[in-house]
Short mmCIF file of C-alpha atoms in Angstrom, two decimals:
data_model
loop_
_atom_site.label_atom_id
_atom_site.label_comp_id
_atom_site.label_asym_id
_atom_site.label_seq_id
_atom_site.Cartn_x
_atom_site.Cartn_y
_atom_site.Cartn_z
CA MET A 65 -29.95 10.32 10.63
CA PRO A 66 -27.95 12.27 13.23
CA PHE A 67 -24.78 13.73 11.76
CA MET A 68 -22.42 12.04 14.25
CA LYS A 69 -24.03 8.64 13.63
CA MET A 70 -23.61 9.10 9.89
CA LEU A 71 -19.92 9.89 10.38
CA ALA A 72 -19.50 6.78 12.54
CA ARG A 73 -20.92 4.65 9.73
CA LEU A 74 -18.22 6.09 7.50
CA GLY A 75 -15.59 5.18 10.08
CA ILE A 76 -15.12 8.74 11.34
CA GLY A 77 -15.47 8.93 15.11
CA SER A 78 -16.29 5.21 15.22
CA ALA A 79 -15.07 2.63 17.74
CA ARG A 80 -11.35 1.83 17.77
CA VAL A 81 -9.57 -1.42 18.58
CA ASP A 82 -6.04 -2.17 19.74
CA THR A 83 -4.86 -5.70 20.51
CA ARG A 84 -2.04 -5.95 23.02
CA LEU A 85 -0.10 -9.20 23.17
CA GLU A 86 1.49 -10.37 26.39
CA HIS A 87 4.40 -11.62 24.27
CA ASP A 88 4.81 -11.52 20.50
CA THR A 89 6.67 -14.85 20.42
CA VAL A 90 4.85 -18.19 20.73
CA ARG A 91 5.64 -21.79 19.93
CA ALA A 92 3.32 -23.68 17.58
CA GLY A 93 1.00 -25.70 19.78
CA GLY A 94 1.45 -23.19 22.64
CA ASP A 95 -0.71 -20.41 24.05
CA LEU A 96 -0.76 -16.76 22.95
CA ARG A 97 -2.21 -14.38 25.54
CA GLY A 98 -3.21 -10.77 25.51
CA LEU A 99 -6.19 -8.45 25.57
CA VAL A 100 -8.31 -6.57 23.08
CA HIS A 101 -8.75 -2.92 24.02
CA VAL A 102 -11.89 -1.33 22.53
CA GLN A 103 -12.71 2.37 22.81
CA GLY A 104 -16.08 3.84 21.91
CA GLY A 105 -16.50 6.66 19.42
CA HIS A 106 -18.91 9.58 19.32
CA THR A 107 -22.13 7.54 19.33
CA PRO A 108 -23.37 4.24 20.80
CA GLN A 109 -22.50 1.32 18.52
CA ARG A 110 -23.53 -2.31 18.63
CA ILE A 111 -20.55 -4.63 18.29
CA ASP A 112 -21.87 -7.88 16.82
CA ARG A 113 -18.66 -9.80 17.51
CA ILE A 114 -14.90 -9.55 17.87
CA ASP A 115 -12.81 -12.14 16.05
CA LEU A 116 -9.10 -12.82 16.15
CA HIS A 117 -7.63 -14.34 12.99
CA LEU A 118 -4.25 -16.03 12.78
CA MET A 119 -3.01 -14.92 9.35
CA ALA A 120 -0.12 -16.09 7.19
CA GLN A 121 1.33 -14.92 3.91
CA TYR A 122 2.07 -17.39 1.14
CA LEU A 123 3.33 -17.27 -2.45
CA GLN A 124 1.44 -18.32 -5.53
CA ARG A 125 3.28 -19.06 -8.76
CA ASP A 126 1.75 -18.18 -12.11
CA ASN A 127 4.29 -19.19 -14.74
CA ASP A 128 7.26 -16.96 -13.88
CA ARG A 129 5.32 -14.56 -11.65
CA LEU A 130 5.04 -14.73 -7.88
CA SER A 131 2.13 -13.19 -5.99
CA ALA A 132 1.91 -12.75 -2.23
CA LEU A 133 -1.48 -13.76 -0.81
CA ASN A 134 -2.91 -13.87 2.72
CA ALA A 135 -4.73 -16.81 4.31
CA VAL A 136 -6.58 -17.39 7.57
CA VAL A 137 -5.02 -20.25 9.53
CA ARG A 138 -7.39 -20.17 12.53
CA THR A 139 -10.18 -17.90 13.84
CA TRP A 140 -11.29 -17.38 17.44
CA ARG A 141 -14.42 -15.55 18.64
CA VAL A 142 -13.47 -13.53 21.73
CA ALA A 143 -16.62 -11.42 22.23
CA ASN A 144 -20.32 -11.82 21.52
CA PRO A 145 -22.74 -8.92 20.80
CA PHE A 146 -22.67 -5.88 23.08
CA THR A 147 -23.32 -2.16 22.83
CA LEU A 148 -20.33 0.15 23.20
CA GLN A 149 -21.26 3.54 24.61
CA PRO A 150 -19.58 6.81 23.55
CA ARG A 151 -16.00 7.00 24.89
CA GLU A 152 -16.50 3.73 26.78
CA GLU A 153 -13.40 1.55 27.12
CA ARG A 154 -13.41 -2.23 27.43
CA GLU A 155 -10.61 -4.75 27.76
CA ILE A 156 -11.25 -8.32 26.70
CA PRO A 157 -8.56 -10.82 27.76
CA PHE A 158 -7.85 -13.87 25.63
CA SER A 159 -5.73 -17.00 25.53
CA LEU A 160 -5.35 -18.68 22.14
CA ARG A 161 -4.00 -22.17 21.54
CA ILE A 162 -1.88 -21.75 18.40
CA PRO A 163 -2.35 -24.80 16.14
CA ALA A 164 0.52 -27.24 15.84
CA HIS A 165 0.60 -26.74 12.07
CA ALA A 166 0.90 -22.94 12.26
CA PRO A 167 3.64 -21.74 9.91
CA ILE A 168 6.87 -20.89 11.65
CA THR A 169 8.26 -17.43 11.01
CA GLU A 170 11.98 -18.06 11.32
CA ARG A 171 13.75 -17.33 8.03
CA GLY A 172 10.91 -15.81 6.13
CA THR A 173 7.17 -16.40 6.62
CA PRO A 174 5.07 -13.42 7.86
CA VAL A 175 2.44 -14.40 10.44
CA TRP A 176 0.18 -12.03 12.37
CA ILE A 177 -2.96 -11.70 14.46
CA LYS A 178 -5.71 -9.67 12.81
CA THR A 179 -8.39 -8.31 15.13
CA ALA A 180 -11.74 -7.54 13.49
CA LEU A 181 -14.78 -5.82 15.00
CA ASP A 182 -18.08 -6.49 13.26
CA ILE A 183 -20.27 -3.37 13.47
CA ASP A 184 -23.58 -3.41 11.60
CA ASN A 185 -23.87 -0.81 8.80
CA ALA A 186 -20.44 0.65 9.48
CA LEU A 187 -16.83 0.28 8.48
CA ASN A 188 -15.33 -2.47 10.61
CA PRO A 189 -12.26 -1.43 12.66
CA GLU A 190 -9.26 -3.75 12.44
CA ASP A 191 -5.85 -4.13 14.04
CA SER A 192 -2.84 -6.25 13.07
CA ASP A 193 0.02 -7.49 15.26
CA ARG A 194 3.00 -9.48 14.00
CA VAL A 195 3.69 -12.75 15.76
CA HIS A 196 6.92 -14.76 15.83
CA VAL A 197 6.00 -18.46 15.71
CA LEU A 198 8.65 -20.95 16.85
CA PRO A 199 8.58 -24.59 15.67
CA HIS A 200 6.38 -27.09 17.47
CA PRO A 201 8.56 -29.26 19.77
CA SER A 202 8.21 -32.19 17.35
CA LEU A 203 9.37 -30.11 14.40
CA GLN A 204 12.11 -28.53 16.51
CA THR A 205 13.48 -32.02 17.17
CA VAL A 206 13.50 -32.77 13.43
CA ILE A 207 15.23 -29.48 12.58
CA GLU A 208 17.91 -30.16 15.17
CA ALA A 209 18.32 -33.71 13.83
CA VAL A 210 18.78 -32.46 10.26
CA ARG A 211 21.37 -29.99 11.50
CA GLN A 212 23.10 -32.72 13.46
CA LEU A 213 23.43 -34.69 10.24
CA GLY A 214 25.33 -31.77 8.73
CA PHE A 215 22.70 -29.69 6.91
CA GLN A 216 22.37 -25.94 7.21
CA TRP A 217 18.93 -24.34 7.40
CA ARG A 218 18.76 -21.64 4.73
CA ASN A 219 15.13 -20.44 4.54
CA SER A 220 11.46 -21.25 4.97
CA TYR A 221 8.43 -20.01 3.09
CA CYS A 222 4.84 -20.91 2.32
CA GLU A 223 3.61 -21.60 -1.18
CA ALA A 224 0.23 -22.44 -2.66
CA GLY A 225 -0.51 -26.14 -2.38
CA SER A 226 -2.89 -28.59 -0.73
CA PRO A 227 -1.87 -29.50 2.83
CA LEU A 228 -2.42 -33.10 3.81
CA GLY A 229 -5.74 -33.28 5.66
CA ARG A 230 -6.13 -29.52 6.29
CA ASP A 231 -7.99 -26.61 4.74
CA GLU A 232 -5.29 -23.97 4.28
CA PRO A 233 -4.39 -23.19 0.64
CA PHE A 234 -0.64 -23.45 1.26
CA VAL A 235 2.16 -25.63 2.53
CA GLN A 236 5.38 -24.57 4.21
CA GLU A 237 8.80 -25.65 3.03
CA LEU A 238 12.01 -25.62 5.05
CA GLU A 239 15.06 -25.59 2.82
CA PHE A 240 18.43 -26.98 3.89
CA HIS A 241 21.78 -27.25 2.13
CA ALA A 242 24.49 -29.77 2.93
CA GLY A 243 27.40 -28.47 4.97
CA PRO A 244 30.94 -29.88 5.12
CA GLU A 245 29.87 -32.35 7.83
CA TRP A 246 27.51 -34.17 5.44
CA ASN A 247 29.42 -36.53 3.19
CA GLY A 248 27.86 -37.24 -0.20
CA PRO A 249 24.46 -36.62 -1.75
CA PRO A 250 21.96 -35.11 -1.40
CA ARG A 251 23.36 -31.59 -1.52
CA SER A 252 20.00 -29.96 -0.77
CA LEU A 253 16.91 -30.96 1.16
CA ALA A 254 13.38 -29.54 1.09
CA LEU A 255 11.41 -30.53 4.17
CA LEU A 256 7.61 -30.21 4.30
CA PRO A 257 6.17 -30.90 7.78
CA PHE A 258 2.59 -32.06 8.36
CA PRO A 259 1.85 -32.39 12.10
CA GLN A 260 -0.70 -35.02 13.07
CA GLU A 261 -2.42 -35.61 16.38
CA ASP A 262 0.20 -38.04 17.68
CA ALA A 263 2.86 -37.99 14.96
CA LEU A 264 4.72 -35.81 12.49
CA GLU A 265 4.52 -36.63 8.80
CA LEU A 266 7.38 -35.39 6.65
CA VAL A 267 7.71 -35.06 2.90
CA LEU A 268 11.39 -34.96 1.95
CA ASP A 269 12.55 -33.78 -1.45
CA LEU A 270 16.21 -34.39 -2.18
CA ASP A 271 18.28 -32.26 -4.55
CA ARG A 272 15.13 -30.60 -5.86
CA GLY A 273 15.30 -28.52 -9.01
CA PRO A 274 13.25 -25.35 -9.63
CA ARG A 275 9.83 -27.05 -9.62
CA GLY A 276 7.89 -25.46 -6.78
CA LEU A 277 5.86 -27.07 -4.03
CA THR A 278 2.72 -27.73 -6.07
CA SER A 279 4.56 -29.98 -8.50
CA LEU A 280 6.22 -31.69 -5.56
CA LEU A 281 2.89 -32.65 -4.02
CA GLU A 282 1.03 -33.35 -7.29
CA GLY A 283 3.82 -35.18 -9.04
CA SER A 284 4.56 -38.87 -9.20
CA SER A 285 4.73 -41.21 -6.23
CA LEU A 286 6.41 -39.93 -3.10
CA ASP A 287 7.54 -43.40 -2.12
CA GLY A 288 10.83 -43.55 -3.95
CA GLY A 289 13.56 -41.75 -5.87
CA ARG A 290 14.27 -38.25 -4.69
CA ARG A 291 10.95 -37.92 -2.88
CA GLN A 292 10.50 -39.58 0.47
CA ARG A 293 7.60 -39.69 2.92
CA LEU A 294 8.32 -40.45 6.54
CA VAL A 295 6.00 -40.56 9.56
CA LEU A 296 7.64 -40.10 12.95
CA SER A 297 5.48 -41.25 15.85
CA SER A 298 5.38 -39.48 19.19
CA SER A 299 7.46 -42.39 20.52
CA ASP A 300 10.09 -41.84 17.82
CA LEU A 301 10.25 -38.12 18.58
CA SER A 302 10.48 -38.68 22.33
CA LEU A 303 13.78 -40.51 21.82
CA GLY A 304 15.49 -37.19 21.07
CA THR A 305 17.58 -35.56 18.40
CA GLY A 306 20.17 -38.30 17.94
CA ALA A 307 17.59 -41.06 17.50
CA VAL A 308 15.57 -38.99 15.02
CA ALA A 309 18.76 -38.22 13.07
CA ALA A 310 19.42 -41.96 12.85
CA LEU A 311 15.90 -42.49 11.47
CA LEU A 312 16.29 -39.71 8.92
CA ALA A 313 19.73 -40.64 7.59
CA PRO A 314 18.71 -43.77 5.61
CA HIS A 315 15.91 -41.85 3.90
CA LEU A 316 18.30 -39.09 2.86
CA ARG A 317 20.97 -41.44 1.56
CA GLY A 318 18.55 -43.97 0.09
CA GLY A 319 16.75 -41.37 -1.98
CA ALA A 320 19.87 -39.72 -3.35
#
């Protein structure tokens, strides 16, 4: 085997990849645009495919220990097989529709685009780019409604758990605490959003103790007590922040 080809298989003098985003901020349900810049190494190399993975970090609890794990939220194929010649440069434009259920990054959750080249019999070059994901318009309306009711948004994070009707190994929680404008219980609110095709399903946990998301979803019925389930239709959400706040308020007070 030629010496330079052997080095390329070890990743030395191999192809390189650099993904360049048009903007690093995108709203869930919106489009993320950019291009993948690939530069050839010292020898010709066959690129079997180029994939872009939307990645998110989540926490897994094991008794009193917390581990940070990574999960693929969505994968896109942006290039089929081709041969990259020595020192050749290619730019591959892309436009990705970010899923509505993508975790939002405000107040805590790391999300990024991982670019992966698949090269046969060689180390596969990768690139990672952080992305700031804003709430889907439906969830944004709910967040604003909760704030209008007098709650303050403290943090958000993803934790191991089974999403409703999806494949990811985690769910995202948005945690709020009552401000002076909210009179009475509950004093805290954990909000778990589950976007649907034409609606937004919410799991509300009121004045939750230190249980964790898995126990929230696997526990007793969500239809009463401190746990509430609410589905807001697209018609409900189209009425705006004030109307959604009016729909939320009875669930918050009734479950307290």
